[in-house]
Amino acid sequence: MGLAWKRPLIATGLLLSLGLAPPVMAETPPDMLVVGGRIDDIITLDPAEVFEFNGAEVSANIYDRIMMYEPENLTELVGGVVESWEISDDGKTITFTMRPDLTFHSGNPVRPDDAVYSLKRVVKLNKTPSFIVTQFGWTEDNVDELIEVVDENRFRITITEDFSPGLVLNALSATIGSVVDEQVVEANAVDGDMGYDWLKNHSAGSGAFELVTWNANETVVMESNPDYRHGAPAMQRVVIRHVPEPAAQRLLLENGDIDIARTLTPDQIAGLAGNDDIVVTDHPKATLYYVAANVAVEELSDPRVWEAMKYLIDYDGMEETFLQGQFVQHQSFWPKGTWASADAMPYTLDVEKAKALLAEAGYPEGFELQIDSLNTAPFMDMAQSVQSTLAQGGIRTEIIPQDGSALWPKYRARRHQLILARWGPDYLDPHSNADSFASNPDNSEEAGLTGVLAWRNAWADDEITEMTAAARSELDLERRKEIYEELQLLHQVRSPFAIMFQQNEQVASRSNVEGFVSGPVFDLVYYRNVTK
Amino acid sequence: MANAAAELPGTPKGVPAEAADSLAFRLWRRLRAVGGVLLSLALTFLGLTFVTFIIGRVMPLDPVLAIVGDRAPQHVYDAVYQQLGLDQPIWVQYLRYLGGILSGDLGTSVQTSRPVLDDLMRFFPATIELATLATLVGVVLGVPMGVLAAVHQGRLIDHCVRLVGLIGYSMPVFWLGMVALLVFYAKLGWVPGPGRLAVFYEGMVPAVTGLLLVDSLLAGNMTVFWNAVDHLILPVSILGTFALAYIARMTRSFMLDQLRQEYILTARVKGLSERAVIWRHAFGNVLVQLITIIGLTYASLLEGSVLTETVFAWPGIGQYITNALFNSDMNAVLGGTIVVGTCFVGINMLSDALYRVVDPRAR
């Protein structure tokens, strides 16, 4: 019996002795930046295919693009690997001159051939983000003639569709404008795949950092490029760790095991107040959260119902309560703080006005519908708020929470009724959002414009579609800006989209960390100016 | 009757005992048993892959969108749809998948862009390390606790063990993990935070087995070894608590059942020491049941504990399969299911073998 007593005690003692091992806390090294966040959305790091938030972030630090928004000034479009460009009189041809003496991580020079190869690669691989450049009229068949090397310093692109050169330049600042090292990529190509398999988890860029490893759902490790054109980054290594649980992220940050926490919830951000070791910074994003009505649904076919819906949302209430600084109100399709945005916000919660509109539309007693929503924060909180205020006007709704893998097929197939969703622009030109929120040149089922939000909601307005086309091809910058501002106000009133909020990313970092930049678009996140 | 009594178990009727006892006949019986096991294994895996495959196809999830994203133009979507062979009848898709498995190809994962087999080789060892140590904690502490509780039924020690069992069983692992992190990592600084290794040690030892403890020892890098041990303490303790609670509770129950038997009374009347009565007679008779319980506990831990892995940022198979499900990454889901299924089958077979070792009647 005595031994029976002792056995568990000995075992417990052994376990505790492990637990009482010397403290194992460690600050991150001074030349290493450790970032905590969720990186399980990364499925590739090939710039011709990357379209996920974290993949695009990593890519932004590895590749210099043809055109860029640099971290020093996120509102000015400048040349990336090019130092200048000339636009032909008809606006259809742009000739770029390369920056001299740029080199890739491999040591190879960055040549016009690399820029041409990179753009052709995007078109020929034809992955999802390729639409950003194929909209200019580039196809697999014509791209060899339309994108060409002029001489050892210059290359030329020609578009066949009517697009403003400003828009084209902006599009080339997206991830698909990244310039890859042709020689390295081709050396790793298999069966003519243009290095597609290899570039998924390797890098061949000229950016501030070089990819060391990407272990899916674990870490991304980047090493600084000592020959970077703006000088070697202060951080020798950047490690992005997958820490899915925000509470664990907060503990790691407070203990100094990570330098930056990217995905803390509002209550955790609030809990950091008073901690002098932690600084919370705001980074306005261009991501919009909206409710949309599928106008093919009988009850949602009347524009007066759409307007009533916009008056049945408690914008102030949500902003002041559970959104807690992570979202600001915005009601037009192009986010505030960017060129040509319209900041008018005509809608507030007005139940009486909404009831009158519903009565006019023939629904004095309201009706019943479903709201599809993602099942994550803050969507569920937003959905419950919208459900509650819609009910005040007589629209009784059932929330259908679901994962993106179930929601997006439904949305693309126009099988929803009301939907709560988000949208971020693909590049910093208003056409990126206008093309999706406003333009719908063919509303038929057969058209299958599944990537277009207006089509998904079965809504088409010819005047608005024509204005979108006019704005995209307008050569005069001021006039173009005016059209977009007008277009946003018109869309705000006439569309079945109730745009509610614009995201404001709150990043918590150790107080000694400076220089982290998270721009408005998901592929404008920079680590190269970070110091500790 | 005499003829029937001479037949050996499993011998076809009418076969005389001498023939049945011959070497050839014994070999035939052994082969038949092995064949039966193999057939049962093949059917199990066939059923497993079939059911998982069908569930993956009938769920309202779109594997194409997981690859191309929700903004993809229709022509990009259609191209990938065809590449994945989704335009083929479902039975053709299933047969192709089976063909792939038989040639060692589990397909490529959408979420990692790597062959599923490579992913499993990377994520599963992290879970094995965690599950094995947690099971060890559960067995080493849980079995003696259960025996003690049974022997001292209704007394203080019994109440304590039952309380521990209740806590271990009823506390949400997510909450327990967070509290443990808050206390032992954030406040006391006794253990490191979430993760399998401190970031500065990552990549320092070559992956041979994928088990960090083993790989660091093979590389002779004790710094990495101790760092890996430090990182294991908290998640192992949390998972071990659950294993312990279950094993202790079941051990107590089995022991109580045995201690009420008449042979125990007889043993005591014979004057055997209490130690011999409990450990040799009573405990000896619960071993078969305990092996089943421990095997099932280990197998369920090998499935991966999603919540523990999430809280401790542990790159194990639980998170891998869960992420795969959310991303409609059916190759990864199927690959993970096959691994988990293999574990269950393997552990069941091992348990069967152990029954024969501990219980002569099962031989």
mmCIF file of N, CA and C in Angstrom, chain A residues 429-497:
data_model
loop_
_atom_site.group_PDB
_atom_site.id
_atom_site.type_symbol
_atom_site.label_atom_id
_atom_site.label_comp_id
_atom_site.label_asym_id
_atom_site.label_seq_id
_atom_site.Cartn_x
_atom_site.Cartn_y
_atom_site.Cartn_z
ATOM 1 N N ASP A 429 -7.392 52.107 -57.401
ATOM 2 C CA ASP A 429 -8.077 52.960 -58.364
ATOM 3 C C ASP A 429 -9.573 52.710 -58.194
ATOM 4 N N PRO A 430 -10.400 53.783 -58.219
ATOM 5 C CA PRO A 430 -11.830 53.583 -57.951
ATOM 6 C C PRO A 430 -12.495 52.603 -58.906
ATOM 7 N N HIS A 431 -11.873 52.396 -60.069
ATOM 8 C CA HIS A 431 -12.467 51.443 -61.003
ATOM 9 C C HIS A 431 -12.528 50.042 -60.403
ATOM 10 N N SER A 432 -11.575 49.734 -59.544
ATOM 11 C CA SER A 432 -11.534 48.408 -58.929
ATOM 12 C C SER A 432 -12.858 48.105 -58.221
ATOM 13 N N ASN A 433 -13.412 49.091 -57.519
ATOM 14 C CA ASN A 433 -14.691 48.875 -56.836
ATOM 15 C C ASN A 433 -15.883 49.175 -57.737
ATOM 16 N N ALA A 434 -15.746 50.212 -58.586
ATOM 17 C CA ALA A 434 -16.865 50.569 -59.476
ATOM 18 C C ALA A 434 -17.198 49.395 -60.386
ATOM 19 N N ASP A 435 -16.170 48.721 -60.855
ATOM 20 C CA ASP A 435 -16.351 47.606 -61.779
ATOM 21 C C ASP A 435 -17.148 46.469 -61.137
ATOM 22 N N SER A 436 -17.118 46.410 -59.813
ATOM 23 C CA SER A 436 -17.830 45.326 -59.145
ATOM 24 C C SER A 436 -19.153 45.780 -58.525
ATOM 25 N N PHE A 437 -19.119 46.917 -57.819
ATOM 26 C CA PHE A 437 -20.336 47.390 -57.146
ATOM 27 C C PHE A 437 -21.330 48.020 -58.129
ATOM 28 N N ALA A 438 -20.808 48.670 -59.179
ATOM 29 C CA ALA A 438 -21.685 49.515 -59.991
ATOM 30 C C ALA A 438 -21.963 48.963 -61.387
ATOM 31 N N SER A 439 -20.945 48.428 -62.035
ATOM 32 C CA SER A 439 -21.097 48.046 -63.436
ATOM 33 C C SER A 439 -21.665 46.631 -63.567
ATOM 34 N N ASN A 440 -22.676 46.509 -64.413
ATOM 35 C CA ASN A 440 -23.206 45.172 -64.723
ATOM 36 C C ASN A 440 -23.732 45.204 -66.158
ATOM 37 N N PRO A 441 -22.837 44.997 -67.127
ATOM 38 C CA PRO A 441 -23.236 45.142 -68.530
ATOM 39 C C PRO A 441 -24.203 44.056 -69.019
ATOM 40 N N ASP A 442 -24.273 42.951 -68.343
ATOM 41 C CA ASP A 442 -25.188 41.895 -68.782
ATOM 42 C C ASP A 442 -25.710 41.146 -67.561
ATOM 43 N N ASN A 443 -26.961 41.404 -67.231
ATOM 44 C CA ASN A 443 -27.527 40.840 -65.996
ATOM 45 C C ASN A 443 -28.106 39.441 -66.187
ATOM 46 N N SER A 444 -27.966 38.904 -67.405
ATOM 47 C CA SER A 444 -28.582 37.599 -67.648
ATOM 48 C C SER A 444 -27.834 36.502 -66.882
ATOM 49 N N GLU A 445 -28.549 35.423 -66.638
ATOM 50 C CA GLU A 445 -27.966 34.279 -65.940
ATOM 51 C C GLU A 445 -26.790 33.723 -66.746
ATOM 52 N N GLU A 446 -26.964 33.714 -68.069
ATOM 53 C CA GLU A 446 -25.957 33.121 -68.951
ATOM 54 C C GLU A 446 -24.647 33.910 -68.929
ATOM 55 N N ALA A 447 -24.726 35.200 -68.634
ATOM 56 C CA ALA A 447 -23.517 36.033 -68.654
ATOM 57 C C ALA A 447 -22.504 35.503 -67.629
ATOM 58 N N GLY A 448 -22.993 35.005 -66.515
ATOM 59 C CA GLY A 448 -22.119 34.392 -65.504
ATOM 60 C C GLY A 448 -21.029 35.319 -64.995
ATOM 61 N N LEU A 449 -21.375 36.579 -64.743
ATOM 62 C CA LEU A 449 -20.360 37.525 -64.224
ATOM 63 C C LEU A 449 -20.220 37.327 -62.712
ATOM 64 N N THR A 450 -19.777 36.152 -62.362
ATOM 65 C CA THR A 450 -19.821 35.763 -60.951
ATOM 66 C C THR A 450 -18.894 36.565 -60.036
ATOM 67 N N GLY A 451 -17.889 37.226 -60.634
ATOM 68 C CA GLY A 451 -16.974 38.018 -59.817
ATOM 69 C C GLY A 451 -17.505 39.422 -59.558
ATOM 70 N N VAL A 452 -18.639 39.768 -60.184
ATOM 71 C CA VAL A 452 -19.174 41.140 -60.098
ATOM 72 C C VAL A 452 -20.301 41.189 -59.060
ATOM 73 N N LEU A 453 -20.144 42.067 -58.070
ATOM 74 C CA LEU A 453 -21.138 42.114 -56.996
ATOM 75 C C LEU A 453 -22.513 42.531 -57.503
ATOM 76 N N ALA A 454 -22.562 43.487 -58.434
ATOM 77 C CA ALA A 454 -23.856 43.934 -58.966
ATOM 78 C C ALA A 454 -24.575 42.758 -59.632
ATOM 79 N N TRP A 455 -23.836 41.960 -60.392
ATOM 80 C CA TRP A 455 -24.445 40.797 -61.060
ATOM 81 C C TRP A 455 -24.914 39.770 -60.032
ATOM 82 N N ARG A 456 -24.091 39.556 -58.996
ATOM 83 C CA ARG A 456 -24.473 38.568 -57.984
ATOM 84 C C ARG A 456 -25.811 38.933 -57.338
ATOM 85 N N ASN A 457 -26.072 40.247 -57.254
ATOM 86 C CA ASN A 457 -27.331 40.679 -56.647
ATOM 87 C C ASN A 457 -28.406 40.958 -57.689
ATOM 88 N N ALA A 458 -28.130 40.503 -58.926
ATOM 89 C CA ALA A 458 -29.092 40.592 -60.033
ATOM 90 C C ALA A 458 -29.551 42.023 -60.282
ATOM 91 N N TRP A 459 -28.649 42.956 -60.033
ATOM 92 C CA TRP A 459 -29.012 44.373 -60.184
ATOM 93 C C TRP A 459 -28.205 45.002 -61.311
ATOM 94 N N ALA A 460 -28.889 45.680 -62.208
ATOM 95 C CA ALA A 460 -28.197 46.388 -63.286
ATOM 96 C C ALA A 460 -28.886 47.735 -63.506
ATOM 97 N N ASP A 461 -28.071 48.764 -63.615
ATOM 98 C CA ASP A 461 -28.586 50.107 -63.886
ATOM 99 C C ASP A 461 -27.778 50.620 -65.070
ATOM 100 N N ASP A 462 -28.423 50.760 -66.214
ATOM 101 C CA ASP A 462 -27.697 51.096 -67.446
ATOM 102 C C ASP A 462 -26.920 52.403 -67.325
ATOM 103 N N GLU A 463 -27.562 53.395 -66.705
ATOM 104 C CA GLU A 463 -26.882 54.698 -66.594
ATOM 105 C C GLU A 463 -25.604 54.571 -65.761
ATOM 106 N N ILE A 464 -25.729 53.849 -64.680
ATOM 107 C CA ILE A 464 -24.568 53.674 -63.795
ATOM 108 C C ILE A 464 -23.478 52.845 -64.489
ATOM 109 N N THR A 465 -23.885 51.818 -65.227
ATOM 110 C CA THR A 465 -22.905 51.011 -65.963
ATOM 111 C C THR A 465 -22.175 51.876 -66.998
ATOM 112 N N GLU A 466 -22.926 52.729 -67.687
ATOM 113 C CA GLU A 466 -22.291 53.606 -68.695
ATOM 114 C C GLU A 466 -21.347 54.608 -68.037
ATOM 115 N N MET A 467 -21.756 55.132 -66.896
ATOM 116 C CA MET A 467 -20.871 56.079 -66.193
ATOM 117 C C MET A 467 -19.573 55.391 -65.766
ATOM 118 N N THR A 468 -19.685 54.142 -65.351
ATOM 119 C CA THR A 468 -18.484 53.391 -64.935
ATOM 120 C C THR A 468 -17.531 53.248 -66.118
ATOM 121 N N ALA A 469 -18.098 52.938 -67.278
ATOM 122 C CA ALA A 469 -17.268 52.777 -68.479
ATOM 123 C C ALA A 469 -16.633 54.108 -68.864
ATOM 124 N N ALA A 470 -17.421 55.191 -68.720
ATOM 125 C CA ALA A 470 -16.893 56.518 -69.083
ATOM 126 C C ALA A 470 -15.755 56.907 -68.143
ATOM 127 N N ALA A 471 -15.934 56.626 -66.876
ATOM 128 C CA ALA A 471 -14.915 57.011 -65.886
ATOM 129 C C ALA A 471 -13.609 56.244 -66.110
ATOM 130 N N ARG A 472 -13.718 54.997 -66.461
ATOM 131 C CA ARG A 472 -12.497 54.180 -66.592
ATOM 132 C C ARG A 472 -11.659 54.614 -67.788
ATOM 133 N N SER A 473 -12.327 55.193 -68.821
ATOM 134 C CA SER A 473 -11.573 55.553 -70.025
ATOM 135 C C SER A 473 -11.267 57.046 -70.114
ATOM 136 N N GLU A 474 -11.719 57.813 -69.165
ATOM 137 C CA GLU A 474 -11.492 59.257 -69.195
ATOM 138 C C GLU A 474 -9.996 59.574 -69.029
ATOM 139 N N LEU A 475 -9.461 60.350 -69.969
ATOM 140 C CA LEU A 475 -8.027 60.665 -69.908
ATOM 141 C C LEU A 475 -7.732 61.825 -68.961
ATOM 142 N N ASP A 476 -8.700 62.746 -68.867
ATOM 143 C CA ASP A 476 -8.486 63.913 -68.005
ATOM 144 C C ASP A 476 -8.712 63.521 -66.538
ATOM 145 N N LEU A 477 -7.698 63.728 -65.737
ATOM 146 C CA LEU A 477 -7.718 63.240 -64.364
ATOM 147 C C LEU A 477 -8.819 63.901 -63.526
ATOM 148 N N GLU A 478 -8.952 65.231 -63.681
ATOM 149 C CA GLU A 478 -9.942 65.957 -62.886
ATOM 150 C C GLU A 478 -11.356 65.522 -63.241
ATOM 151 N N ARG A 479 -11.572 65.389 -64.562
ATOM 152 C CA ARG A 479 -12.901 64.975 -65.034
ATOM 153 C C ARG A 479 -13.208 63.550 -64.535
ATOM 154 N N ARG A 480 -12.200 62.744 -64.561
ATOM 155 C CA ARG A 480 -12.367 61.355 -64.108
ATOM 156 C C ARG A 480 -12.774 61.324 -62.623
ATOM 157 N N LYS A 481 -12.127 62.162 -61.873
ATOM 158 C CA LYS A 481 -12.436 62.231 -60.447
ATOM 159 C C LYS A 481 -13.897 62.666 -60.230
ATOM 160 N N GLU A 482 -14.308 63.660 -61.022
ATOM 161 C CA GLU A 482 -15.692 64.156 -60.896
ATOM 162 C C GLU A 482 -16.706 63.053 -61.202
ATOM 163 N N ILE A 483 -16.414 62.294 -62.261
ATOM 164 C CA ILE A 483 -17.357 61.226 -62.632
ATOM 165 C C ILE A 483 -17.486 60.215 -61.493
ATOM 166 N N TYR A 484 -16.346 59.852 -60.905
ATOM 167 C CA TYR A 484 -16.399 58.863 -59.830
ATOM 168 C C TYR A 484 -17.172 59.382 -58.617
ATOM 169 N N GLU A 485 -16.971 60.653 -58.298
ATOM 170 C CA GLU A 485 -17.681 61.213 -57.142
ATOM 171 C C GLU A 485 -19.192 61.205 -57.394
ATOM 172 N N GLU A 486 -19.545 61.597 -58.624
ATOM 173 C CA GLU A 486 -20.959 61.601 -58.996
ATOM 174 C C GLU A 486 -21.520 60.175 -58.994
ATOM 175 N N LEU A 487 -20.733 59.290 -59.531
ATOM 176 C CA LEU A 487 -21.150 57.883 -59.630
ATOM 177 C C LEU A 487 -21.410 57.282 -58.245
ATOM 178 N N GLN A 488 -20.562 57.601 -57.297
ATOM 179 C CA GLN A 488 -20.728 57.058 -55.947
ATOM 180 C C GLN A 488 -22.022 57.548 -55.304
ATOM 181 N N LEU A 489 -22.323 58.834 -55.511
ATOM 182 C CA LEU A 489 -23.541 59.388 -54.895
ATOM 183 C C LEU A 489 -24.789 58.766 -55.525
ATOM 184 N N LEU A 490 -24.724 58.567 -56.841
ATOM 185 C CA LEU A 490 -25.853 57.957 -57.546
ATOM 186 C C LEU A 490 -26.041 56.509 -57.087
ATOM 187 N N HIS A 491 -24.934 55.816 -57.004
ATOM 188 C CA HIS A 491 -24.952 54.405 -56.600
ATOM 189 C C HIS A 491 -25.467 54.256 -55.166
ATOM 190 N N GLN A 492 -25.078 55.210 -54.339
ATOM 191 C CA GLN A 492 -25.476 55.189 -52.934
ATOM 192 C C GLN A 492 -27.007 55.181 -52.803
ATOM 193 N N VAL A 493 -27.658 55.927 -53.663
ATOM 194 C CA VAL A 493 -29.108 56.070 -53.579
ATOM 195 C C VAL A 493 -29.835 54.982 -54.368
ATOM 196 N N ARG A 494 -29.293 54.627 -55.532
ATOM 197 C CA ARG A 494 -30.073 53.778 -56.442
ATOM 198 C C ARG A 494 -29.759 52.285 -56.369
ATOM 199 N N SER A 495 -28.721 51.916 -55.675
ATOM 200 C CA SER A 495 -28.327 50.502 -55.693
ATOM 201 C C SER A 495 -28.922 49.731 -54.509
ATOM 202 N N PRO A 496 -28.959 48.413 -54.601
ATOM 203 C CA PRO A 496 -29.430 47.597 -53.455
ATOM 204 C C PRO A 496 -28.330 47.293 -52.445
ATOM 205 N N PHE A 497 -27.244 48.097 -52.479
ATOM 206 C CA PHE A 497 -26.140 47.911 -51.527
ATOM 207 C C PHE A 497 -26.250 48.935 -50.404
#
